[in-house]
CSV table of C-alpha atoms and ligand atoms in Angstrom, one decimal:
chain,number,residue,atom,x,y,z
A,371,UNK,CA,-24.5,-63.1,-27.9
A,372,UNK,CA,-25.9,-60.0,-29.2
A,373,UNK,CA,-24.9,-58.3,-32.5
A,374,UNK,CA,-27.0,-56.1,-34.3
A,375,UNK,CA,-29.3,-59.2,-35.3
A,376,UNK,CA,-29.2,-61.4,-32.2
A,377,UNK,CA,-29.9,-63.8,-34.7
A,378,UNK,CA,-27.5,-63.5,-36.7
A,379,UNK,CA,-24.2,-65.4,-36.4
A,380,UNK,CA,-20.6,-63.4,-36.4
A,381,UNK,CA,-18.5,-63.8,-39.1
A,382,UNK,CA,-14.9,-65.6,-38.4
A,383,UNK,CA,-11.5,-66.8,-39.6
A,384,UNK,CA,-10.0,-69.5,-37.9
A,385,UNK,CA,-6.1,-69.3,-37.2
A,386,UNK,CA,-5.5,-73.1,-37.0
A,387,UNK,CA,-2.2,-75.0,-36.7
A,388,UNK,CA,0.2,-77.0,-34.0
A,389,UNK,CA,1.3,-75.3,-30.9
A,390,UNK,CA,4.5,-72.9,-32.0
A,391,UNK,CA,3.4,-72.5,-35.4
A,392,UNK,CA,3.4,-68.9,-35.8
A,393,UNK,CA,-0.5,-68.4,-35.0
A,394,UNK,CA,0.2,-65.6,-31.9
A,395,UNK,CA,3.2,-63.7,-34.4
A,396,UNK,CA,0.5,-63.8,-37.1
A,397,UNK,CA,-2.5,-63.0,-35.7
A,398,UNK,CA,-1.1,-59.8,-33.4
A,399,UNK,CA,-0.3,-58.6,-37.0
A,400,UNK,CA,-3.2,-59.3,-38.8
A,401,UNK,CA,-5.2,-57.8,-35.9
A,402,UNK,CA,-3.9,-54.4,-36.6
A,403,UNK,CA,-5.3,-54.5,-40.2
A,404,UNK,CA,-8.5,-52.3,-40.2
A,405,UNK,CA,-11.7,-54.5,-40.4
A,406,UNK,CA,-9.9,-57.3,-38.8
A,407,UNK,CA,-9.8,-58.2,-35.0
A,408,UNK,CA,-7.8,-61.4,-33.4
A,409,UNK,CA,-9.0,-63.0,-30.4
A,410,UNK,CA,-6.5,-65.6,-29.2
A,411,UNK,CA,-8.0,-68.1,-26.5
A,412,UNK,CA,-4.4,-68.5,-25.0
A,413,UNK,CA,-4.0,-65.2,-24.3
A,414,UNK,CA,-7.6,-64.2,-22.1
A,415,UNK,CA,-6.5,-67.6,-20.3
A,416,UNK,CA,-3.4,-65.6,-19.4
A,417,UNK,CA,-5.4,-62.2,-18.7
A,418,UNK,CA,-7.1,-64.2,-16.0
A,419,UNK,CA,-6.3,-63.1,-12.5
A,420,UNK,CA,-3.9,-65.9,-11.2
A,421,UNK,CA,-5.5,-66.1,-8.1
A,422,UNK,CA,-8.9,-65.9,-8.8
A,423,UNK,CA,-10.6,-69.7,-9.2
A,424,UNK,CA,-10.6,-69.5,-12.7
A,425,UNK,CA,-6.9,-68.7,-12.9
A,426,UNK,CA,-6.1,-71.4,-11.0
A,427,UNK,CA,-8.2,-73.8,-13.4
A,428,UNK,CA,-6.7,-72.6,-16.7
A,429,UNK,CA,-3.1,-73.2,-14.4
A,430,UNK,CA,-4.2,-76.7,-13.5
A,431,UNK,CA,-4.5,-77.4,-17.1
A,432,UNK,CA,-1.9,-75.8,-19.2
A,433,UNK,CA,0.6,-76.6,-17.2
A,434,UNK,CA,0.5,-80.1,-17.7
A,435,UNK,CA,0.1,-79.1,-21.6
A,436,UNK,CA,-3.6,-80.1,-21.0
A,437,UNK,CA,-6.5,-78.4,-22.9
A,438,UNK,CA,-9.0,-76.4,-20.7
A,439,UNK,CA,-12.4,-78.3,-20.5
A,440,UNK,CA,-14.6,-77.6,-23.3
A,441,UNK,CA,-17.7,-76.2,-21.3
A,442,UNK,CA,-15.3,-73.4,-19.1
A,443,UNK,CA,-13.4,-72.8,-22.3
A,444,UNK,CA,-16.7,-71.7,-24.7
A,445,UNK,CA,-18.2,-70.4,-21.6
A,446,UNK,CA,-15.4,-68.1,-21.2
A,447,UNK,CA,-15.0,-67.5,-24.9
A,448,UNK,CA,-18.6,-66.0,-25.2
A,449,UNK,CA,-18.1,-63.3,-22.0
A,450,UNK,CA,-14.8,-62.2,-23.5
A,451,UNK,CA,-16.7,-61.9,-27.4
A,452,UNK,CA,-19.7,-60.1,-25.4
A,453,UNK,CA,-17.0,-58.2,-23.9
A,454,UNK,CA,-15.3,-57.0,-27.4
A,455,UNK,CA,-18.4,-56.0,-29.0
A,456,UNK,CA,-19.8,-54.0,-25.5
A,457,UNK,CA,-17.1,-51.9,-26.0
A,458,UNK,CA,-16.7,-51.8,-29.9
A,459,UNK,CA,-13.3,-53.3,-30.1
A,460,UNK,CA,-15.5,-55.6,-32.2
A,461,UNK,CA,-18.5,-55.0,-34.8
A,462,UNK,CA,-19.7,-57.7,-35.9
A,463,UNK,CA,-21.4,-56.2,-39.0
A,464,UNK,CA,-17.9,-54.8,-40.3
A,465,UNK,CA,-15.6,-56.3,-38.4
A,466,UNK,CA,-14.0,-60.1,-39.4
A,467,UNK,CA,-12.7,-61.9,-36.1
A,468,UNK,CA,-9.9,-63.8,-36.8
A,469,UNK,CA,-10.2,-66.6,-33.9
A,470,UNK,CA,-6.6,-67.9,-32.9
A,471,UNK,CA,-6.5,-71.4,-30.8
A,472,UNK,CA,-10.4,-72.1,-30.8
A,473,UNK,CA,-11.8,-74.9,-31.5
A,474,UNK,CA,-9.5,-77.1,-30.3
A,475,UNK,CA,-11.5,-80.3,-29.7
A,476,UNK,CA,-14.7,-81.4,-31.6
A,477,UNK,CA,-16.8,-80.4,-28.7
A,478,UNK,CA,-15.9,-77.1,-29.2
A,479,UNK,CA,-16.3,-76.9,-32.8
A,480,UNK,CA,-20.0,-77.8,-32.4
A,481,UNK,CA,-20.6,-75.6,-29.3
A,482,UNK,CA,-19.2,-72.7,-31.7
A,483,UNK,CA,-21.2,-73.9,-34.8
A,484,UNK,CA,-24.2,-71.9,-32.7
A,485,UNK,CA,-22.5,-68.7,-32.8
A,486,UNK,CA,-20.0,-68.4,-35.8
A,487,UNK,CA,-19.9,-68.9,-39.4
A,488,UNK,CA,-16.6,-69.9,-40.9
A,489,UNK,CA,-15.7,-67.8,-43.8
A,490,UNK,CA,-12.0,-69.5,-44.0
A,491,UNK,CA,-9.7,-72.0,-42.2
A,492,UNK,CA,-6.3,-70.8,-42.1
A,493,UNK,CA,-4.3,-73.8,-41.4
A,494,UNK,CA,-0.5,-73.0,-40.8
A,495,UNK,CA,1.9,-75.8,-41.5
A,496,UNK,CA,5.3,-76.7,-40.4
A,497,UNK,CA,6.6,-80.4,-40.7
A,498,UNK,CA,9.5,-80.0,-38.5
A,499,UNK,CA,8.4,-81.2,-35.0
A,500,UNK,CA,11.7,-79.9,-33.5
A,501,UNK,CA,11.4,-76.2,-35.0
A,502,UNK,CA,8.2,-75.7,-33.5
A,503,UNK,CA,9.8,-76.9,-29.8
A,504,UNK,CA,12.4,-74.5,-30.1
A,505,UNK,CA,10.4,-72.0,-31.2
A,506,UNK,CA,8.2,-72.6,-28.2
A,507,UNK,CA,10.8,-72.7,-25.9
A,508,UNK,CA,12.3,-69.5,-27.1
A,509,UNK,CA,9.0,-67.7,-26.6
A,510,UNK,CA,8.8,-69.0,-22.7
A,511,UNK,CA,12.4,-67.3,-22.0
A,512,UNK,CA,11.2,-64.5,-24.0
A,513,UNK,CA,7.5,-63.9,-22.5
A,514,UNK,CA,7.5,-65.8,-19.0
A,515,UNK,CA,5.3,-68.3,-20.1
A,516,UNK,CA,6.0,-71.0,-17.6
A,517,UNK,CA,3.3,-73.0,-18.7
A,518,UNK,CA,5.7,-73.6,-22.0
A,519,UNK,CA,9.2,-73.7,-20.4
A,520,UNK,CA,9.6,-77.9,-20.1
A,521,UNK,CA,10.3,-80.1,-22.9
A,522,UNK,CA,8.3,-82.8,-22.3
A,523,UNK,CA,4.8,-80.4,-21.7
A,524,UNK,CA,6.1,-79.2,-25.1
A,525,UNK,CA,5.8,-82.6,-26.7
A,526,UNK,CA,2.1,-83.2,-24.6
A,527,UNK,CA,1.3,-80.1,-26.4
A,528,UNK,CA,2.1,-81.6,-29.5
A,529,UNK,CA,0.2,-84.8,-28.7
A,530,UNK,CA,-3.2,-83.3,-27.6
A,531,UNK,CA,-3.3,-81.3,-31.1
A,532,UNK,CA,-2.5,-84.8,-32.9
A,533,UNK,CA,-5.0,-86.0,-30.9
A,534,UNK,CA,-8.0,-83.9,-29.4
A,535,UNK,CA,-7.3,-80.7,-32.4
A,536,UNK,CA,-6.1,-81.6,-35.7
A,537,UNK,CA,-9.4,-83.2,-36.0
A,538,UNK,CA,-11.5,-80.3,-36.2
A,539,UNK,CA,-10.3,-79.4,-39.6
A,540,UNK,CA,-12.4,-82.3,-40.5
A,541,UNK,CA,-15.4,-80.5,-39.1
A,542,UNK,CA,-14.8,-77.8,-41.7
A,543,UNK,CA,-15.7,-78.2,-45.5
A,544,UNK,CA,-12.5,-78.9,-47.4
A,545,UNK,CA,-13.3,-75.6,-49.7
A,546,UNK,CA,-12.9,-73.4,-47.1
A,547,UNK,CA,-9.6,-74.9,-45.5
A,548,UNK,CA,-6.9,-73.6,-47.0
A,549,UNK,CA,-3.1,-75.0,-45.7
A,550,UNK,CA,-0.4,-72.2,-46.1
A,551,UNK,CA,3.0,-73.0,-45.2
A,552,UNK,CA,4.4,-71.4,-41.8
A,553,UNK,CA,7.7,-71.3,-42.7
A,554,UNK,CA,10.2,-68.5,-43.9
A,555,UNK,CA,10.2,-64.9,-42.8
A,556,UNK,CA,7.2,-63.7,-40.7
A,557,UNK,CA,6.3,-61.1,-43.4
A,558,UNK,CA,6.3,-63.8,-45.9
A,559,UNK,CA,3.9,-66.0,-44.0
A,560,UNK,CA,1.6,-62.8,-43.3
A,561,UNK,CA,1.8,-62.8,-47.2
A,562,UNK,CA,0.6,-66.2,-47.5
A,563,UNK,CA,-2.2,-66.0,-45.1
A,564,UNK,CA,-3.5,-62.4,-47.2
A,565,UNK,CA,-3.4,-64.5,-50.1
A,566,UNK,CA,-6.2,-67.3,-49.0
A,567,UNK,CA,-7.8,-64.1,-46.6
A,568,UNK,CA,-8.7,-61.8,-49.0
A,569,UNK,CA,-10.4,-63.8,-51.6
A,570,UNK,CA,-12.8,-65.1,-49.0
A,571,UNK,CA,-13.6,-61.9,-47.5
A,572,UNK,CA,-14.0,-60.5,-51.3
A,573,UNK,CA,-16.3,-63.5,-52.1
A,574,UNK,CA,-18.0,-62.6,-48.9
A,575,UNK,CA,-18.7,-59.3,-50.2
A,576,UNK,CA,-20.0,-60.4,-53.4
A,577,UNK,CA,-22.0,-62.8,-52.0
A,578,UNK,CA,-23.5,-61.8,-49.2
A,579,UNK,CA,-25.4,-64.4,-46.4
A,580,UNK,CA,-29.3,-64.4,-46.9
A,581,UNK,CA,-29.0,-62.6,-50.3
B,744,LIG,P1,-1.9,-71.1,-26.4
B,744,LIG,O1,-1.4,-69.8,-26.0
B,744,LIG,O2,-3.0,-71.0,-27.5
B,744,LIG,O3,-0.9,-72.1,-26.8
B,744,LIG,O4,-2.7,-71.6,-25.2
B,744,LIG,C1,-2.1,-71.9,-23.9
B,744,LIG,C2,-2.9,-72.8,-23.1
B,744,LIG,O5,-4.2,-72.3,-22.9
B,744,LIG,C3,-3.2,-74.2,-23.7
B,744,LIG,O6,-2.1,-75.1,-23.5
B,744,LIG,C4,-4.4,-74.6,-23.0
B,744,LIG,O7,-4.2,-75.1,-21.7
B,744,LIG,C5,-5.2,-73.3,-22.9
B,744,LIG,N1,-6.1,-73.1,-24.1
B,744,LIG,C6,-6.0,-72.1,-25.0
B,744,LIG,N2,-7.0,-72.2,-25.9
B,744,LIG,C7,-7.8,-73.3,-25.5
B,744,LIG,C8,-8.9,-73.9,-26.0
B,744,LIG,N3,-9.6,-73.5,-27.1
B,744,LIG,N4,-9.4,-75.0,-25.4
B,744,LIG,C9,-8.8,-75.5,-24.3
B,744,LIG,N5,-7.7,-74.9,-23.7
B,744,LIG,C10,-7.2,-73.9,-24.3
């Protein structure tokens, strides 16, 4: 991936938390904060053409509330990065990407360990299982996402994060994972997520990689 400094790795926040969660509501606002630009895996699966062989993959997979394979998914998630900062909707030098449903299995942590360094871990949190199904199933009337429509993909959903992605906060230093509740008003959440957000970037800026 080239930034200015191929060496040099991009500078993300992860958007972490269990299917339903908030992460899409939160991160399509955050994104439209100068200086910060959300990339959500789920939705340049979606963007793919649903004909084209690729489509059909990410189809075979999320339909059964299955994870995309690890290699296709980082594979894919590196073009569509290249892609953002070919046409500046990303600089990497000014620019924090806020990364929404990546990693989601260890393999993918360490495949993105190459390219990004984790400022913060944003880890939403809602203990009611059966809020976040509604919630989910709401969101498939509302946006045609038949990949979400059926209970029992829902609860698979839930299972493979127990499972294959709540690990990966592990991965990450306990000083820079930060658990912020998800529930309330979406404004209030946004406010919650600011809160542990804007320290880290200011620490950032104080403090400086390599200095
Ligand atoms: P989402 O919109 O984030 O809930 O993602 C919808 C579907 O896309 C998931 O159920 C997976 O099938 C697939 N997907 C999204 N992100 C990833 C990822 N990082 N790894 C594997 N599969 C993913």
């Amino acid at each position: 991936m080239t930034a200015a400094d191929p060496n040099s790795k991009l500078t993300v926040a992860l958007l972490f938390g269990q299917p339903g969660v908030g992460k899409g509501t939160q991160g399509e606002v955050l994104g439209r904060i100068p200086g910060l630009v959300h990339l959500a895996t789920g939705d340049m699966f979606r963007g793919l053409d649903r004909d084209s062989e690729l489509g059909q993959e990410f189809l075979k997979y999320s339909s059964q509330g299955l994870l995309v394979p690890d290699e296709l998914t980082c594979r894919l998630w590196k073009q569509y990065v290249q892609g953002l900062i070919d046409t500046n909707a990303y600089r990497p030098q000014m620019d924090l990407l806020l990364l929404d449903g990546i990693p989601r299995s260890l393999g993918q942590a360490q495949t993105l360990d190459q390219h990004i360094d984790v400022l913060q871990v944003v880890h939403l949190v809602c203990s009611e299982e059966d809020r976040l199904v509604g919630r989910i199933q709401r969101r498939a009337e509302k946006q045609g996402r038949h990949d979400d429509a059926d209970e029992s993909v829902i609860r698979r959903r839930l299972n493979v994060y127990e499972e294959e992605t709540r690990p990966v906060l592990n991965h990450y230093d306990a000083s820079i994972v930060e658990d912020v509740d998800a529930t309330g008003l979406p404004m209030q959440v946004t406010q919650r997520v600011l809160n542990t957000l804007i320290p880290a970037v200011e620490n950032r800026l104080a403090n400086p990689l390599g200095a």
